[in-house]
Coordinates of N, CA and C in Angstrom, one line a residue:
X430 N -6.4 -34.9 -15.3 CA -7.5 -34.0 -15.4 C -7.8 -33.5 -16.8
X431 N -8.8 -33.8 -17.3 CA -9.2 -33.1 -18.6 C -10.6 -32.5 -18.7
X432 N -10.6 -31.6 -17.9 CA -11.9 -30.8 -18.0 C -12.1 -30.0 -19.3
X433 N -13.3 -29.6 -19.7 CA -13.6 -29.0 -20.9 C -13.8 -27.5 -20.6
X434 N -12.7 -26.7 -20.9 CA -12.8 -25.3 -20.6 C -13.3 -24.4 -21.7
X435 N -13.5 -25.1 -22.9 CA -14.1 -24.3 -23.9 C -15.4 -23.9 -23.6
X436 N -16.3 -24.7 -22.9 CA -17.7 -24.4 -22.6 C -17.6 -23.6 -21.3
X437 N -16.8 -23.7 -20.4 CA -16.8 -22.9 -19.2 C -15.3 -22.6 -18.9
X438 N -14.8 -21.4 -19.5 CA -13.4 -20.9 -19.4 C -13.1 -20.4 -18.0
X439 N -14.1 -20.3 -17.2 CA -13.9 -19.5 -15.9 C -14.1 -20.7 -14.7
X440 N -14.2 -22.0 -15.2 CA -14.5 -23.0 -14.2 C -13.2 -23.2 -13.4
X441 N -13.4 -23.9 -12.3 CA -12.3 -24.2 -11.4 C -12.0 -25.6 -11.3
X442 N -10.8 -26.0 -11.1 CA -10.5 -27.3 -10.8 C -10.2 -27.6 -9.3
X443 N -10.9 -28.6 -8.7 CA -10.8 -28.9 -7.4 C -9.5 -29.9 -7.2
X444 N -8.7 -29.3 -6.3 CA -7.5 -30.1 -6.0 C -7.5 -30.5 -4.6
X445 N -7.1 -31.8 -4.3 CA -7.0 -32.1 -2.8 C -5.7 -33.0 -2.8
X446 N -4.6 -32.3 -2.1 CA -3.4 -32.9 -2.0 C -3.4 -34.2 -1.1
X447 N -2.6 -35.1 -1.3 CA -2.5 -36.3 -0.4 C -2.1 -36.1 0.9
X448 N -1.2 -35.1 1.2 CA -0.7 -34.8 2.5 C -1.5 -33.6 3.1
X449 N -2.6 -33.1 2.5 CA -3.3 -32.0 3.1 C -4.8 -32.3 2.8
X450 N -5.5 -32.3 3.9 CA -7.0 -32.7 3.8 C -7.8 -31.5 3.2
X451 N -7.3 -30.3 3.2 CA -8.1 -29.1 2.7 C -8.3 -29.2 1.2
X452 N -9.3 -28.6 0.7 CA -9.6 -28.6 -0.7 C -9.2 -27.1 -1.2
X453 N -8.6 -27.2 -2.3 CA -8.1 -25.9 -2.9 C -8.6 -25.8 -4.4
X454 N -9.3 -24.6 -4.7 CA -9.8 -24.4 -5.9 C -8.9 -23.5 -6.9
X455 N -8.4 -24.1 -8.0 CA -7.7 -23.3 -8.8 C -8.2 -23.1 -10.2
X456 N -7.7 -22.1 -10.8 CA -8.1 -21.7 -12.1 C -7.3 -22.6 -13.2
X457 N -7.9 -22.8 -14.3 CA -7.1 -23.8 -15.3 C -5.7 -23.3 -15.6
X458 N -5.6 -22.1 -15.8 CA -4.2 -21.6 -16.1 C -3.2 -21.8 -15.0
X459 N -3.6 -22.0 -13.8 CA -2.8 -22.3 -12.6 C -2.2 -23.7 -12.7
X460 N -3.0 -24.6 -13.3 CA -2.5 -25.9 -13.4 C -2.1 -26.4 -14.9
X461 N -2.9 -25.9 -15.7 CA -2.4 -26.3 -17.2 C -2.0 -25.1 -17.8
X462 N -0.7 -25.1 -18.1 CA 0.0 -23.9 -18.6 C 0.1 -24.1 -20.1
X463 N -0.3 -23.1 -20.9 CA -0.1 -23.2 -22.3 C 1.4 -23.5 -22.8
X464 N 1.6 -24.1 -23.8 CA 2.9 -24.4 -24.4 C 3.5 -23.1 -24.7
X465 N 4.3 -22.5 -24.2 CA 4.8 -21.2 -24.5 C 6.2 -21.3 -25.3
X466 N 6.1 -21.2 -26.6 CA 7.3 -21.2 -27.5 C 7.4 -19.9 -28.1
X467 N 6.5 -19.1 -28.2 CA 6.4 -17.8 -28.8 C 6.9 -16.7 -27.7
X468 N 8.3 -16.4 -27.8 CA 8.8 -15.4 -27.0 C 8.2 -14.1 -27.1
X469 N 7.9 -13.7 -28.3 CA 7.3 -12.4 -28.7 C 5.9 -12.2 -27.8
X470 N 5.2 -13.3 -27.9 CA 3.9 -13.4 -27.2 C 4.0 -13.0 -25.7
X471 N 5.0 -13.8 -25.1 CA 5.4 -13.6 -23.7 C 5.8 -12.3 -23.4
X472 N 6.6 -11.7 -24.2 CA 7.1 -10.2 -24.1 C 5.9 -9.3 -24.2
X473 N 5.0 -9.6 -25.0 CA 3.7 -8.7 -25.1 C 2.9 -8.9 -23.9
X474 N 2.8 -10.0 -23.4 CA 2.1 -10.2 -22.1 C 2.8 -9.5 -20.9
X475 N 4.1 -9.6 -20.9 CA 4.8 -8.8 -19.8 C 4.6 -7.3 -19.9
X476 N 4.7 -6.9 -21.2 CA 4.4 -5.4 -21.5 C 2.9 -5.1 -20.9
X477 N 2.0 -5.8 -21.2 CA 0.7 -5.7 -20.8 C 0.5 -5.6 -19.2
X478 N 1.1 -6.6 -18.6 CA 1.2 -6.7 -17.2 C 1.9 -5.5 -16.4
X479 N 3.0 -5.1 -17.1 CA 3.7 -4.0 -16.5 C 2.8 -2.6 -16.7
X480 N 2.2 -2.5 -17.8 CA 1.2 -1.2 -18.0 C 0.1 -1.3 -16.9
X481 N -0.3 -2.5 -16.9 CA -1.7 -2.6 -16.0 C -1.1 -2.4 -14.5
X482 N -0.1 -2.9 -14.1 CA 0.4 -2.8 -12.8 C 0.5 -1.3 -12.4
X483 N 1.1 -0.4 -13.3 CA 1.1 1.1 -13.1 C -0.3 1.6 -12.8
X484 N -1.3 1.2 -13.6 CA -2.6 1.6 -13.4 C -3.3 1.0 -12.1
X485 N -2.8 -0.2 -11.9 CA -3.5 -0.8 -10.5 C -2.8 -0.1 -9.2
X486 N -1.6 0.3 -9.4 CA -1.1 0.9 -8.2 C -1.8 2.2 -7.9
X487 N -2.0 3.0 -9.0 CA -2.7 4.3 -8.8 C -4.1 4.0 -8.2
X488 N -4.8 3.0 -8.5 CA -6.1 2.6 -8.0 C -6.0 2.2 -6.6
X489 N -4.9 1.5 -6.2 CA -4.7 0.9 -4.9 C -4.4 2.1 -3.9
X490 N -3.8 3.1 -4.3 CA -3.4 4.3 -3.6 C -4.6 5.2 -3.2
X491 N -5.8 5.1 -3.8 CA -6.8 6.0 -3.6 C -7.4 5.5 -2.4
X492 N -7.7 6.4 -1.4 CA -8.3 6.1 -0.1 C -9.7 5.4 -0.2
X493 N -10.5 5.6 -1.2 CA -11.8 5.1 -1.2 C -11.6 3.7 -1.7
X494 N -10.5 3.3 -2.3 CA -10.3 1.7 -2.7 C -9.6 0.9 -1.6
X495 N -9.3 1.5 -0.4 CA -8.5 0.7 0.6 C -9.2 -0.6 1.0
X496 N -10.4 -0.7 0.9 CA -11.1 -1.9 1.4 C -11.1 -3.0 0.3
X497 N -10.6 -2.7 -1.0 CA -10.4 -3.7 -1.9 C -8.9 -4.1 -2.0
X498 N -8.0 -3.5 -1.3 CA -6.6 -3.8 -1.3 C -6.4 -5.1 -0.7
X499 N -6.9 -5.4 0.5 CA -6.7 -6.6 1.3 C -8.0 -7.2 1.7
X500 N -8.7 -7.7 0.9 CA -10.0 -8.4 1.2 C -9.7 -9.8 1.9
X501 N -8.6 -10.4 1.6 CA -8.1 -11.7 2.1 C -7.7 -11.7 3.6
X502 N -8.2 -10.7 4.3 CA -7.8 -10.8 5.8 C -8.5 -12.0 6.5
X503 N -8.1 -12.4 7.6 CA -8.6 -13.6 8.3 C -10.1 -13.6 8.4
X504 N -10.7 -12.5 8.8 CA -12.1 -12.4 9.0 C -13.0 -12.7 7.8
X505 N -12.5 -12.0 6.7 CA -13.3 -12.1 5.4 C -12.9 -13.4 4.6
X506 N -11.7 -13.9 5.0 CA -11.3 -15.2 4.1 C -12.1 -16.3 4.4
X507 N -12.6 -16.5 5.5 CA -13.5 -17.6 5.8 C -14.8 -17.4 5.0
X508 N -15.3 -16.2 5.0 CA -16.6 -16.0 4.2 C -16.3 -16.3 2.7
X509 N -15.1 -15.7 2.2 CA -14.9 -15.9 0.7 C -14.6 -17.3 0.4
X510 N -13.9 -18.1 1.2 CA -13.6 -19.5 0.9 C -15.0 -20.2 0.9
X511 N -15.7 -20.0 1.9 CA -17.0 -20.8 2.0 C -18.0 -20.3 0.8
X512 N -18.0 -19.1 0.4 CA -19.1 -18.7 -0.5 C -18.6 -18.6 -2.0
X513 N -17.3 -18.0 -2.2 CA -16.9 -17.8 -3.6 C -15.8 -18.8 -4.0
X514 N -15.1 -19.5 -2.9 CA -14.0 -20.4 -3.3 C -12.8 -19.8 -3.9
X515 N -12.8 -18.4 -4.2 CA -11.8 -17.8 -4.7 C -11.4 -16.4 -4.2
X516 N -10.8 -16.3 -3.2 CA -10.5 -15.1 -2.4 C -9.6 -14.4 -3.5
X517 N -10.0 -13.1 -3.7 CA -9.1 -12.2 -4.6 C -9.3 -10.7 -4.1
X518 N -8.2 -10.0 -4.1 CA -8.1 -8.6 -3.9 C -7.1 -8.0 -4.7
X519 N -6.9 -6.6 -4.6 CA -6.1 -5.9 -5.5 C -4.6 -6.3 -5.1
X520 N -4.4 -6.6 -4.0 CA -3.0 -6.9 -3.5 C -2.6 -8.2 -4.3
X521 N -3.5 -9.1 -4.3 CA -3.1 -10.4 -5.0 C -2.9 -10.2 -6.5
X522 N -3.7 -9.4 -7.1 CA -3.6 -9.2 -8.5 C -2.3 -8.5 -8.8
X523 N -2.1 -7.5 -8.0 CA -0.8 -6.8 -8.1 C 0.4 -7.7 -7.9
X524 N 0.3 -8.6 -6.9 CA 1.6 -9.5 -6.9 C 1.5 -10.5 -8.1
X525 N 0.5 -11.0 -8.6 CA 0.5 -11.7 -9.9 C 1.0 -10.9 -11.0
X526 N 0.7 -9.7 -11.1 CA 1.3 -8.8 -12.2 C 2.7 -8.6 -12.2
X527 N 3.2 -8.3 -10.8 CA 4.5 -8.1 -10.5 C 5.5 -9.4 -10.9
X528 N 4.9 -10.6 -10.6 CA 5.6 -11.8 -10.9 C 5.3 -12.4 -12.3
X529 N 4.8 -11.7 -13.2 CA 4.2 -12.0 -14.6 C 3.7 -13.4 -14.5
X530 N 2.6 -13.5 -13.6 CA 2.0 -14.9 -13.4 C 1.0 -15.2 -14.5
X531 N 0.3 -14.2 -15.0 CA -0.8 -14.4 -16.0 C -0.1 -14.7 -17.3
X532 N -0.8 -15.5 -18.0 CA -0.4 -16.1 -19.3 C -1.3 -15.6 -20.5
X533 N -2.4 -15.2 -20.1 CA -3.4 -14.5 -21.2 C -4.1 -13.3 -20.6
X534 N -4.6 -12.5 -21.5 CA -5.5 -11.3 -21.0 C -6.7 -11.8 -20.3
X535 N -7.2 -13.1 -20.7 CA -8.4 -13.6 -20.1 C -8.1 -13.9 -18.6
X536 N -7.0 -14.4 -18.4 CA -6.8 -14.8 -16.9 C -6.7 -13.5 -16.0
X537 N -6.2 -12.4 -16.5 CA -6.4 -11.2 -15.7 C -7.7 -10.7 -15.6
X538 N -8.5 -10.8 -16.7 CA -9.8 -10.4 -16.6 C -10.6 -11.2 -15.7
X539 N -10.4 -12.5 -15.6 CA -11.1 -13.3 -14.7 C -10.9 -13.0 -13.1
X540 N -9.5 -12.7 -12.9 CA -9.3 -12.2 -11.6 C -10.0 -10.9 -11.1
X541 N -10.1 -10.0 -12.2 CA -10.9 -8.7 -11.9 C -12.2 -9.0 -11.8
X542 N -12.8 -9.9 -12.4 CA -14.3 -10.4 -12.3 C -14.5 -11.0 -10.9
X543 N -13.6 -11.8 -10.5 CA -13.6 -12.4 -9.3 C -13.7 -11.3 -8.1
X544 N -12.7 -10.4 -8.2 CA -12.7 -9.4 -7.3 C -13.9 -8.6 -7.1
X545 N -14.5 -8.3 -8.3 CA -16.0 -7.5 -8.2 C -16.9 -8.5 -7.5
X546 N -16.9 -9.8 -7.9 CA -18.0 -10.7 -7.2 C -17.8 -10.7 -5.7
X547 N -16.4 -10.8 -5.2 CA -16.1 -10.9 -3.9 C -16.5 -9.7 -3.1
X548 N -16.3 -8.4 -3.7 CA -16.6 -7.2 -3.1 C -18.2 -7.0 -2.9
X549 N -18.9 -7.7 -3.9 CA -20.4 -7.6 -3.8 C -20.8 -8.6 -2.8
X550 N -20.2 -9.7 -2.7 CA -20.5 -10.7 -1.7 C -20.3 -10.3 -0.4
X551 N -19.3 -9.5 -0.1 CA -19.0 -9.0 1.2 C -19.6 -7.5 1.5
X552 N -20.4 -7.1 0.4 CA -21.3 -5.8 0.6 C -20.2 -4.6 1.0
X553 N -19.0 -4.7 0.3 CA -18.1 -3.6 0.6 C -18.6 -2.3 -0.1
X554 N -18.5 -1.3 0.6 CA -18.8 0.1 -0.1 C -17.7 0.6 -0.8
X555 N -17.8 0.3 -2.1 CA -16.7 0.6 -3.2 C -17.2 1.1 -4.4
X556 N -16.4 1.6 -5.3 CA -16.8 1.9 -6.7 C -16.2 0.9 -7.6
X557 N -16.3 -0.4 -7.1 CA -15.8 -1.5 -8.0 C -16.3 -1.6 -9.3
X558 N -17.6 -1.2 -9.5 CA -18.0 -1.3 -11.0 C -17.1 -0.3 -11.9
X559 N -16.8 0.7 -11.4 CA -15.9 1.7 -12.2 C -14.6 1.2 -12.4
X560 N -14.0 0.6 -11.3 CA -12.7 -0.1 -11.4 C -12.7 -1.2 -12.4
X561 N -13.8 -2.1 -12.2 CA -13.9 -3.3 -13.1 C -13.9 -2.7 -14.5
X562 N -14.7 -1.9 -14.8 CA -14.9 -1.3 -16.2 C -13.6 -0.7 -16.7
X563 N -13.0 0.1 -15.9 CA -11.8 0.7 -16.3 C -10.6 -0.3 -16.6
X564 N -10.4 -1.2 -15.7 CA -9.4 -2.2 -15.9 C -9.7 -3.2 -17.1
X565 N -11.0 -3.6 -17.2 CA -11.4 -4.5 -18.3 C -11.1 -3.6 -19.6
X566 N -11.5 -2.5 -19.9 CA -11.3 -1.7 -21.0 C -9.8 -1.4 -21.3
X567 N -8.9 -1.3 -20.4 CA -7.7 -1.2 -20.6 C -7.0 -2.4 -21.0
X568 N -7.4 -3.6 -20.5 CA -6.8 -4.9 -20.9 C -7.2 -5.2 -22.3
X569 N -8.5 -5.0 -22.6 CA -9.0 -5.4 -23.8 C -8.4 -4.6 -24.9
X570 N -8.3 -3.2 -24.7 CA -7.8 -2.3 -25.7 C -6.3 -2.6 -26.0
X571 N -5.6 -2.7 -24.9 CA -4.1 -3.0 -25.0 C -3.9 -4.5 -25.8
X572 N -4.7 -5.4 -25.2 CA -4.5 -6.8 -25.9 C -4.8 -6.8 -27.4
X573 N -5.8 -5.9 -27.8 CA -6.2 -5.8 -29.1 C -4.9 -5.2 -30.0
X574 N -4.4 -4.0 -29.4 CA -3.4 -3.3 -30.1 C -2.0 -4.2 -30.1
X575 N -1.9 -5.0 -29.1 CA -0.7 -6.0 -29.1 C -1.0 -7.2 -29.9
X576 N -2.2 -7.5 -30.3 CA -2.5 -8.6 -31.0 C -2.1 -9.9 -30.2
X577 N -2.8 -9.9 -29.0 CA -2.7 -11.0 -28.0 C -4.0 -11.5 -27.6

């Protein structure tokens, strides 16, 4: 697979496994891992993810954000898969932060953008725009400070 992600960095790769007839949409960084030889860069990303996780937990604990924590429940999962192809909620972002899954600040920003799109798609009564803005600003500011 050699898609051109320079023109569309948020594009998805469609994967269909031989032993599974379902189609899976993956982000480029889920399949094509950058060559990580710079341990300082990885340490900076880990620090960014740890800081962001602290902020995300505060957001998740607020009662008004409850419906963003687990959007991927069975009822809404079908709608998301059919319409957005990228189910995303705060719980999944938190899991990815905990496991240091993200390799770039852009990959975190992308998941936050997907979350915002999904919440609008499902017409969830939330303050997602404020959350989106708050997390985006924090990621960009910290990434600039850390030079990543």
